């Protein structure tokens, strides 16, 4: 007997027939003698619909009330799923985040899970029930307020639950067959990876591959949770996310990712003095805005330019805060561009190979795509480009690195 956590995403439960089909799938697993915890997302499009409703009544909805509203999406799917399960003779029992012991901090809209108190889930499993947990939501451990974990957060609920229960595996069921070399909806030739390391998956997720929420990968790596990403609609094996030692053959580049959800901000003419960067970024971080890709050049004539990206959803807020900061520190002006995209190549093999970045720049140049900023780490290279070239850039990079074939160009070619 195994203890299995299964998470089904929005498209997997995006209609009553799909919910029935998933209930049947879970029934087969439970009847084979396994203990099963199911984590569900809201039905496809529901979270967006709720967001639009809130924005219709207020341009900047209160964050606490927004979480109360958004949490209803997952509440609907767990209840409907259990009702559908009962119709096929499966003893399923729904739990909302707070009932399942998902305790978080107080950051509405992007709360972090602090603790999972899985007592009730264990009790229900011991009674022979299938436990169906609402993804994406928790409860502030201090105030008792409802919180949500950020878009895509049901993956994190599932992995946190799997870690707390010491589950044998956490299966993430979605609308693609696993983790691919890039988004298969953009590049049909993308290749499914049999295995990917936590580290590469962490980079892929943080660089925009939404197949797994980044925090779910962080949890998995920390607690050694085995993740199996696979399709709800086929029985084929998907991708296992595993420690680096378990990767058999290491390619130089394992994937290409893109992110259209960021905006670029440049502060021009920043005085080159100690403490200025702190003055710029403290109000931003106090507002809970996560900054990425910070670039500062050496100063010319005692001033420099500071460029960074923020999530598009925080762009207006950041621009507002920075116009005040800009005058305080005596900078020249703040420029912003929300129509950008970040394209990235990721691969652990990059550590030992030269020339990967220049090959990337060449592939973009051959398509006439201008690079606005460049950012590298040990296992990734990211370029910010004009948003309208995203798909073209992703296809060009996928091709340049021969990812469809799984063949890496010989080291001397790159
Ligand atoms: P769910 O609703 O099941 O959580 P998501 O839409 O959040 O599903 O994530 C699955 C989607 O992730 C796929 O439909 C695909 O478009 C996208 N995706 C982006 N990059 C990748 C990748 N490298 N491999 C697989 N899917 C990817
Ligand atoms: N329903 C939430 C969203 O659409 C959480 C999730 O699906 O993971 O982002
Ligand atoms: Mg998702």
Short mmCIF file of C-alpha atoms and ligand atoms in Angstrom, two decimals:
data_model
loop_
_atom_site.label_atom_id
_atom_site.label_comp_id
_atom_site.label_asym_id
_atom_site.label_seq_id
_atom_site.Cartn_x
_atom_site.Cartn_y
_atom_site.Cartn_z
CA UNK A 1 0.00 0.00 0.00
CA UNK A 2 1.30 3.41 -0.94
CA UNK A 3 0.36 6.91 0.19
CA UNK A 4 -0.07 9.00 -2.93
CA UNK A 5 -0.80 12.72 -3.29
CA UNK A 6 -2.31 13.64 -6.64
CA UNK A 7 -2.89 17.19 -7.82
CA UNK A 8 -5.20 17.99 -10.72
CA UNK A 9 -4.92 21.39 -12.40
CA UNK A 10 -7.67 23.65 -13.73
CA UNK A 11 -8.08 22.03 -17.16
CA UNK A 12 -8.11 18.56 -15.60
CA UNK A 13 -11.23 19.53 -13.61
CA UNK A 14 -12.52 22.07 -16.14
CA UNK A 15 -16.06 20.65 -16.50
CA UNK A 16 -18.33 18.06 -14.94
CA UNK A 17 -17.31 15.28 -17.34
CA UNK A 18 -13.66 15.87 -16.55
CA UNK A 19 -14.40 15.86 -12.82
CA UNK A 20 -16.22 12.55 -13.23
CA UNK A 21 -13.31 11.12 -15.17
CA UNK A 22 -10.82 12.13 -12.48
CA UNK A 23 -13.09 10.68 -9.78
CA UNK A 24 -13.03 7.38 -11.67
CA UNK A 25 -9.23 7.50 -11.93
CA UNK A 26 -8.89 8.12 -8.19
CA UNK A 27 -11.37 5.33 -7.45
CA UNK A 28 -9.25 2.82 -9.36
CA UNK A 29 -6.17 3.87 -7.39
CA UNK A 30 -7.96 3.74 -4.03
CA UNK A 31 -9.53 0.36 -4.79
CA UNK A 32 -6.06 -1.02 -5.52
CA UNK A 33 -5.39 -0.47 -1.81
CA UNK A 34 -3.62 2.90 -1.82
CA UNK A 35 -4.22 5.82 0.49
CA UNK A 36 -4.96 8.84 -1.69
CA UNK A 37 -4.96 12.57 -1.04
CA UNK A 38 -6.27 14.63 -3.96
CA UNK A 39 -5.45 18.34 -4.27
CA UNK A 40 -7.55 20.32 -6.72
CA UNK A 41 -7.29 23.65 -8.51
CA UNK A 42 -10.28 25.76 -9.39
CA UNK A 43 -12.01 24.79 -12.65
CA UNK A 44 -10.21 26.25 -15.68
CA UNK A 45 -10.77 30.00 -16.03
CA UNK A 46 -12.54 30.33 -12.66
CA UNK A 47 -9.75 32.17 -10.82
CA UNK A 48 -9.48 34.65 -13.71
CA UNK A 49 -13.26 35.11 -13.73
CA UNK A 50 -13.29 35.87 -9.99
CA UNK A 51 -10.41 38.32 -10.42
CA UNK A 52 -12.30 40.14 -13.18
CA UNK A 53 -15.42 40.36 -11.01
CA UNK A 54 -13.43 41.98 -8.20
CA UNK A 55 -11.78 44.41 -10.59
CA UNK A 56 -15.15 45.36 -12.01
CA UNK A 57 -16.31 46.62 -8.63
CA UNK A 58 -12.96 48.16 -7.63
CA UNK A 59 -9.86 48.93 -9.71
CA UNK A 60 -7.58 47.97 -6.80
CA UNK A 61 -9.46 45.39 -4.70
CA UNK A 62 -8.65 44.95 -1.04
CA UNK A 63 -6.16 42.07 -0.76
CA UNK A 64 -7.85 40.40 2.20
CA UNK A 65 -11.26 40.33 0.54
CA UNK A 66 -9.72 39.25 -2.75
CA UNK A 67 -8.31 36.14 -1.07
CA UNK A 68 -11.71 35.35 0.45
CA UNK A 69 -13.15 35.57 -3.07
CA UNK A 70 -10.41 33.66 -4.92
CA UNK A 71 -10.47 30.81 -2.40
CA UNK A 72 -14.05 30.03 -3.51
CA UNK A 73 -12.76 28.68 -6.84
CA UNK A 74 -11.07 25.73 -5.18
CA UNK A 75 -13.94 25.36 -2.71
CA UNK A 76 -16.29 24.69 -5.63
CA UNK A 77 -14.05 22.10 -7.24
CA UNK A 78 -13.41 20.03 -4.10
CA UNK A 79 -17.10 19.94 -3.21
CA UNK A 80 -18.16 19.01 -6.76
CA UNK A 81 -15.42 16.40 -6.95
CA UNK A 82 -16.56 14.73 -3.74
CA UNK A 83 -20.19 14.76 -4.85
CA UNK A 84 -19.15 13.20 -8.18
CA UNK A 85 -17.04 10.64 -6.29
CA UNK A 86 -19.99 9.62 -4.13
CA UNK A 87 -21.98 9.03 -7.32
CA UNK A 88 -19.44 6.37 -8.34
CA UNK A 89 -19.19 4.86 -4.87
CA UNK A 90 -15.93 6.48 -3.75
CA UNK A 91 -15.78 7.66 -0.13
CA UNK A 92 -14.24 11.11 -0.67
CA UNK A 93 -14.14 13.88 1.94
CA UNK A 94 -13.35 17.52 1.11
CA UNK A 95 -11.19 19.81 3.23
CA UNK A 96 -10.55 23.51 2.67
CA UNK A 97 -7.02 24.78 3.26
CA UNK A 98 -7.60 25.73 6.89
CA UNK A 99 -9.28 22.39 7.64
CA UNK A 100 -6.33 20.54 6.12
CA UNK A 101 -3.97 22.41 8.46
CA UNK A 102 -2.25 24.60 5.85
CA UNK A 103 -0.95 27.42 8.01
CA UNK A 104 0.60 30.41 6.24
CA UNK A 105 2.06 33.81 6.93
CA UNK A 106 -0.07 36.94 6.46
CA UNK A 107 0.89 37.95 2.89
CA UNK A 108 -2.47 37.97 1.13
CA UNK A 109 -2.24 36.86 -2.49
CA UNK A 110 1.24 35.39 -2.10
CA UNK A 111 1.22 33.71 1.29
CA UNK A 112 3.95 31.24 2.20
CA UNK A 113 3.14 27.97 3.89
CA UNK A 114 4.69 27.98 7.38
CA UNK A 115 3.43 24.67 8.68
CA UNK A 116 1.20 21.78 7.63
CA UNK A 117 -0.66 20.23 10.54
CA UNK A 118 -1.78 17.03 8.85
CA UNK A 119 -3.54 15.45 11.85
CA UNK A 120 -7.03 15.65 10.39
CA UNK A 121 -5.89 14.36 7.01
CA UNK A 122 -4.24 11.38 8.72
CA UNK A 123 -7.41 10.65 10.72
CA UNK A 124 -9.56 10.68 7.58
CA UNK A 125 -7.10 8.48 5.70
CA UNK A 126 -7.13 6.03 8.61
CA UNK A 127 -10.92 5.89 8.30
CA UNK A 128 -10.42 4.70 4.72
CA UNK A 129 -11.46 7.94 3.04
CA UNK A 130 -9.96 9.70 0.05
CA UNK A 131 -9.12 13.18 1.28
CA UNK A 132 -9.74 16.01 -1.20
CA UNK A 133 -7.90 19.21 -0.32
CA UNK A 134 -8.60 22.64 -1.85
CA UNK A 135 -5.37 23.84 -3.43
CA UNK A 136 -3.98 27.41 -3.47
CA UNK A 137 -5.36 28.42 -0.08
CA UNK A 138 -4.38 28.44 3.56
CA UNK A 139 -5.04 30.31 6.75
CA UNK A 140 -2.95 32.99 8.44
CA UNK A 141 -1.76 31.25 11.60
CA UNK A 142 -1.95 34.47 13.66
CA UNK A 143 -5.22 36.07 12.54
CA UNK A 144 -7.21 33.14 11.19
CA UNK A 145 -7.71 35.05 7.91
CA UNK A 146 -7.95 33.16 4.65
CA UNK A 147 -4.91 33.49 2.41
CA UNK A 148 -3.99 32.37 -1.09
CA UNK A 149 -0.57 31.22 -2.23
CA UNK A 150 -0.20 33.05 -5.56
CA UNK A 151 -1.11 31.93 -9.07
CA UNK A 152 -0.30 28.30 -9.72
CA UNK A 153 -0.20 27.71 -5.94
CA UNK A 154 -2.08 24.41 -5.94
CA UNK A 155 1.15 22.67 -6.94
CA UNK A 156 2.66 24.00 -3.72
CA UNK A 157 -0.30 22.79 -1.65
CA UNK A 158 0.19 19.32 -3.12
CA UNK A 159 3.93 19.12 -2.51
CA UNK A 160 3.63 20.59 1.01
CA UNK A 161 0.93 18.03 1.79
CA UNK A 162 3.12 15.24 0.35
CA UNK A 163 6.06 16.41 2.49
CA UNK A 164 3.97 16.56 5.67
CA UNK A 165 2.42 13.13 5.04
CA UNK A 166 5.75 11.63 3.89
CA UNK A 167 3.89 10.43 0.79
CA UNK A 168 5.57 7.96 -1.54
CA UNK A 169 5.06 10.25 -4.50
CA UNK A 170 3.38 13.54 -5.44
CA UNK A 171 1.77 13.27 -8.86
CA UNK A 172 1.05 16.55 -10.62
CA UNK A 173 -1.60 15.91 -13.28
CA UNK A 174 -1.88 18.57 -15.95
CA UNK A 175 -2.72 19.21 -19.61
CA UNK A 176 0.71 18.22 -20.99
CA UNK A 177 2.56 14.92 -20.64
CA UNK A 178 5.37 16.16 -18.43
CA UNK A 179 8.15 18.71 -18.33
CA UNK A 180 9.39 19.40 -21.84
CA UNK A 181 12.51 21.05 -23.21
CA UNK A 182 10.27 24.09 -23.64
CA UNK A 183 6.55 24.90 -23.63
CA UNK A 184 5.10 22.29 -26.03
CA UNK A 185 2.23 24.65 -26.79
CA UNK A 186 4.73 27.01 -28.45
CA UNK A 187 7.21 24.51 -29.88
CA UNK A 188 5.45 21.31 -30.97
CA UNK A 189 8.84 19.57 -31.44
CA UNK A 190 9.68 20.07 -27.76
CA UNK A 191 10.87 16.83 -26.17
CA UNK A 192 9.53 15.36 -22.94
CA UNK A 193 12.25 14.94 -20.31
CA UNK A 194 12.24 11.62 -18.53
CA UNK A 195 13.93 13.20 -15.51
CA UNK A 196 14.90 16.69 -14.47
CA UNK A 197 16.91 17.75 -11.41
CA UNK A 198 15.35 19.88 -8.67
CA UNK A 199 17.90 22.56 -9.44
CA UNK A 200 17.09 22.82 -13.14
CA UNK A 201 13.36 22.61 -12.47
CA UNK A 202 13.73 25.41 -9.93
CA UNK A 203 15.38 27.59 -12.57
CA UNK A 204 12.85 26.63 -15.25
CA UNK A 205 9.95 27.44 -12.91
CA UNK A 206 11.47 30.71 -11.72
CA UNK A 207 12.08 31.71 -15.33
CA UNK A 208 8.47 31.22 -16.34
CA UNK A 209 7.81 27.53 -17.11
CA UNK A 210 4.48 27.44 -15.33
CA UNK A 211 4.16 23.64 -15.49
CA UNK A 212 5.26 23.68 -11.82
CA UNK A 213 4.95 26.51 -9.34
CA UNK A 214 8.41 27.49 -8.14
CA UNK A 215 7.59 27.11 -4.48
CA UNK A 216 6.41 23.57 -5.03
CA UNK A 217 9.88 22.74 -6.37
CA UNK A 218 11.54 24.51 -3.42
CA UNK A 219 9.49 22.37 -1.02
CA UNK A 220 10.22 19.19 -2.95
CA UNK A 221 13.96 19.83 -2.96
CA UNK A 222 13.99 20.69 0.74
CA UNK A 223 12.00 17.67 1.88
CA UNK A 224 13.03 15.22 -0.85
CA UNK A 225 9.51 14.82 -2.25
CA UNK A 226 9.42 12.78 -5.45
CA UNK A 227 7.37 14.71 -8.03
CA UNK A 228 5.93 13.02 -11.08
CA UNK A 229 4.50 15.52 -13.60
CA UNK A 230 2.10 13.77 -16.00
CA UNK A 231 -1.00 14.11 -18.10
CA UNK A 232 -4.55 13.64 -16.83
CA UNK A 233 -5.59 12.59 -20.30
CA UNK A 234 -3.15 9.74 -21.07
CA UNK A 235 -1.59 6.93 -19.04
CA UNK A 236 1.93 7.55 -20.28
CA UNK A 237 4.76 8.12 -17.84
CA UNK A 238 5.60 11.77 -17.39
CA UNK A 239 8.68 13.48 -15.93
CA UNK A 240 10.25 12.70 -12.58
CA UNK A 241 11.78 15.63 -10.69
CA UNK A 242 14.72 14.15 -8.78
CA UNK A 243 18.05 15.01 -7.09
CA UNK A 244 20.91 15.78 -9.49
CA UNK A 245 22.74 12.49 -8.70
CA UNK A 246 19.86 10.56 -10.23
CA UNK A 247 20.21 12.17 -13.66
CA UNK A 248 21.86 9.66 -15.98
CA UNK A 249 22.98 11.72 -18.96
CA UNK A 250 23.64 15.38 -18.47
CA UNK A 251 23.00 17.65 -21.42
CA UNK A 252 24.54 21.10 -21.60
CA UNK A 253 21.17 22.78 -22.00
CA UNK A 254 18.02 21.09 -20.73
CA UNK A 255 15.44 23.71 -21.53
CA UNK A 256 14.27 27.08 -22.78
CA UNK A 257 11.84 29.14 -20.71
CA UNK A 258 10.02 32.42 -21.23
CA UNK A 259 8.18 34.84 -19.02
CA UNK A 260 5.81 37.48 -20.29
CA UNK A 261 4.66 38.48 -16.83
CA UNK A 262 7.39 40.96 -15.99
CA UNK A 263 7.91 44.65 -16.68
CA UNK A 264 11.20 46.52 -16.98
CA UNK A 265 11.99 49.64 -14.97
CA UNK A 266 15.03 51.88 -15.46
CA UNK A 267 16.03 54.71 -13.13
CA UNK A 268 18.28 57.09 -15.00
CA UNK A 269 20.90 59.33 -13.48
CA UNK A 270 21.10 57.64 -10.06
CA UNK A 271 23.75 59.35 -7.85
CA UNK A 272 26.67 56.96 -7.31
CA UNK A 273 26.71 57.04 -3.49
CA UNK A 274 26.52 54.50 -0.67
CA UNK A 275 22.96 53.77 0.48
CA UNK A 276 21.20 54.74 -2.72
CA UNK A 277 20.35 51.19 -3.80
CA UNK A 278 18.88 50.61 -0.35
CA UNK A 279 16.69 53.71 -0.69
CA UNK A 280 15.44 52.44 -4.04
CA UNK A 281 14.69 48.85 -3.09
CA UNK A 282 13.47 49.16 0.53
CA UNK A 283 10.05 50.66 -0.31
CA UNK A 284 9.70 48.11 -3.11
CA UNK A 285 10.39 45.15 -0.86
CA UNK A 286 8.23 46.61 1.94
CA UNK A 287 5.37 46.58 -0.55
CA UNK A 288 5.98 42.84 -1.07
CA UNK A 289 7.17 43.36 -4.65
CA UNK A 290 9.69 40.76 -5.82
CA UNK A 291 12.44 42.30 -7.93
CA UNK A 292 14.38 40.32 -10.49
CA UNK A 293 17.30 40.89 -12.88
CA UNK A 294 18.90 43.94 -11.25
CA UNK A 295 21.54 45.54 -13.43
CA UNK A 296 23.66 48.54 -12.51
CA UNK A 297 26.44 49.87 -14.64
CA UNK A 298 29.65 51.55 -13.45
CA UNK A 299 29.07 55.27 -13.08
CA UNK A 300 30.00 57.97 -15.55
CA UNK A 301 30.20 61.54 -14.15
CA UNK A 302 29.05 60.37 -10.70
CA UNK A 303 25.74 58.88 -11.82
CA UNK A 304 24.61 55.52 -13.09
CA UNK A 305 21.49 53.83 -14.50
CA UNK A 306 19.70 51.12 -12.55
CA UNK A 307 17.55 48.60 -14.42
CA UNK A 308 15.44 45.80 -12.98
CA UNK A 309 12.25 43.84 -13.60
CA UNK A 310 9.14 43.43 -11.45
CA UNK A 311 6.01 41.31 -11.95
CA UNK A 312 3.62 43.02 -14.38
CA UNK A 313 0.89 42.92 -11.73
CA UNK A 314 3.08 45.09 -9.46
CA UNK A 315 4.28 47.43 -12.22
CA UNK A 316 1.95 50.36 -11.53
CA UNK A 317 2.52 50.14 -7.79
CA UNK A 318 6.32 50.05 -8.31
CA UNK A 319 6.27 53.01 -10.70
CA UNK A 320 4.22 55.00 -8.16
CA UNK A 321 6.66 54.24 -5.32
CA UNK A 322 9.70 54.98 -7.48
CA UNK A 323 8.57 58.39 -8.64
CA UNK A 324 8.73 59.47 -4.96
CA UNK A 325 12.08 57.72 -4.40
CA UNK A 326 13.49 59.22 -7.59
CA UNK A 327 13.01 62.79 -6.38
CA UNK A 328 14.27 61.92 -2.87
CA UNK A 329 17.58 60.58 -4.15
CA UNK A 330 17.95 63.16 -6.90
CA UNK A 331 17.82 60.73 -9.82
CA UNK A 332 16.96 62.05 -13.28
CA UNK A 333 13.90 60.00 -14.30
CA UNK A 334 12.12 56.65 -14.06
CA UNK A 335 11.33 54.88 -17.32
CA UNK A 336 9.20 51.77 -17.56
CA UNK A 337 8.24 49.23 -20.20
CA UNK A 338 5.60 46.61 -19.45
CA UNK A 339 5.80 45.09 -22.95
CA UNK A 340 8.86 42.95 -22.44
CA UNK A 341 9.58 39.24 -22.13
CA UNK A 342 12.43 37.32 -20.63
CA UNK A 343 13.74 34.30 -22.55
CA UNK A 344 16.18 31.98 -20.84
CA UNK A 345 18.22 28.86 -21.45
CA UNK A 346 18.80 26.52 -18.51
CA UNK A 347 21.22 23.66 -18.00
CA UNK A 348 23.47 22.27 -15.29
CA UNK A 349 25.95 21.26 -18.01
CA UNK A 350 26.56 24.96 -18.65
CA UNK A 351 28.85 25.01 -15.60
CA UNK A 352 31.58 23.24 -17.52
CA UNK A 353 31.09 24.59 -21.03
CA UNK A 354 32.17 27.87 -22.55
CA UNK A 355 30.39 29.61 -25.39
CA UNK A 356 26.81 28.84 -24.43
CA UNK A 357 25.86 32.49 -23.93
CA UNK A 358 27.41 33.60 -27.22
CA UNK A 359 25.53 30.87 -29.06
CA UNK A 360 22.32 32.20 -27.50
CA UNK A 361 23.06 35.77 -28.55
CA UNK A 362 23.87 34.57 -32.07
CA UNK A 363 20.56 32.70 -32.38
CA UNK A 364 18.63 35.83 -31.33
CA UNK A 365 20.67 38.06 -33.62
CA UNK A 366 19.99 35.77 -36.60
CA UNK A 367 16.27 36.46 -36.08
CA UNK A 368 16.90 40.20 -35.81
CA UNK A 369 15.85 40.24 -32.14
CA UNK A 370 17.40 42.99 -30.04
CA UNK A 371 18.59 42.09 -26.53
CA UNK A 372 17.69 44.73 -23.93
CA UNK A 373 19.38 43.23 -20.87
CA UNK A 374 21.39 40.11 -20.14
CA UNK A 375 21.59 38.24 -16.88
CA UNK A 376 23.45 35.04 -16.11
CA UNK A 377 23.93 32.58 -13.29
CA UNK A 378 25.88 29.36 -13.09
CA UNK A 379 23.17 27.36 -14.83
CA UNK A 380 21.14 29.89 -16.85
CA UNK A 381 21.37 32.81 -19.27
CA UNK A 382 18.40 35.19 -19.54
CA UNK A 383 17.77 37.96 -22.04
CA UNK A 384 15.04 40.60 -21.87
CA UNK A 385 13.54 41.27 -25.31
CA UNK A 386 10.51 42.96 -26.84
CA UNK A 387 7.45 40.88 -25.86
CA UNK A 388 6.24 40.52 -29.43
CA UNK A 389 9.25 38.37 -30.36
CA UNK A 390 8.82 35.86 -27.51
CA UNK A 391 7.58 32.87 -29.52
CA UNK A 392 10.11 33.49 -32.30
CA UNK A 393 12.95 33.67 -29.78
CA UNK A 394 11.88 30.49 -27.96
CA UNK A 395 11.68 28.55 -31.25
CA UNK A 396 15.05 29.88 -32.43
CA UNK A 397 16.78 28.95 -29.17
CA UNK A 398 15.19 25.52 -29.03
CA UNK A 399 16.47 24.88 -32.55
CA UNK A 400 19.92 26.40 -32.04
CA UNK A 401 20.63 24.07 -29.11
CA UNK A 402 19.24 21.00 -30.91
CA UNK A 403 16.82 20.31 -28.06
CA UNK A 404 14.21 18.48 -30.16
CA UNK A 405 16.70 15.73 -30.97
CA UNK A 406 18.22 15.53 -27.52
CA UNK A 407 21.60 15.95 -29.16
CA UNK A 408 23.95 18.56 -27.92
CA UNK A 409 26.30 20.11 -30.42
CA UNK A 410 29.87 18.97 -29.80
CA UNK A 411 31.69 21.15 -27.29
CA UNK A 412 34.06 22.55 -29.92
CA UNK A 413 31.11 23.88 -31.97
CA UNK A 414 29.89 26.18 -29.24
P1 LIG B 1 -2.41 23.35 -14.50
O1 LIG B 1 -3.67 24.13 -14.69
O2 LIG B 1 -2.60 21.87 -14.69
O3 LIG B 1 -1.71 23.68 -13.23
P2 LIG B 1 -0.60 25.05 -15.97
O4 LIG B 1 -1.25 25.80 -17.09
O5 LIG B 1 -0.34 25.79 -14.71
O6 LIG B 1 -1.46 23.73 -15.70
O7 LIG B 1 0.79 24.41 -16.46
C1 LIG B 1 0.83 23.59 -17.61
C2 LIG B 1 1.27 24.43 -18.80
O8 LIG B 1 2.64 24.81 -18.61
C3 LIG B 1 1.27 23.72 -20.13
O9 LIG B 1 0.01 23.74 -20.75
C4 LIG B 1 2.33 24.48 -20.92
O10 LIG B 1 1.75 25.43 -21.80
C5 LIG B 1 3.12 25.25 -19.86
N1 LIG B 1 4.57 25.03 -19.93
C6 LIG B 1 5.50 26.03 -19.98
N2 LIG B 1 6.73 25.53 -20.07
C7 LIG B 1 6.60 24.18 -20.06
C8 LIG B 1 7.55 23.11 -20.12
N3 LIG B 1 8.87 23.33 -20.18
N4 LIG B 1 7.08 21.84 -20.10
C9 LIG B 1 5.75 21.60 -20.03
N5 LIG B 1 4.81 22.58 -19.97
C10 LIG B 1 5.22 23.86 -19.99
N1 LIG B 2 -6.53 28.39 -9.18
C1 LIG B 2 -5.25 29.02 -8.97
C2 LIG B 2 -4.78 29.68 -10.26
O1 LIG B 2 -5.48 29.66 -11.26
C3 LIG B 2 -4.22 28.09 -8.41
C4 LIG B 2 -3.82 26.95 -9.32
O2 LIG B 2 -4.53 26.61 -10.27
O3 LIG B 2 -2.78 26.35 -9.05
O4 LIG B 2 -3.71 30.25 -10.28
MG1 LIG B 3 -0.49 25.32 -12.68
#
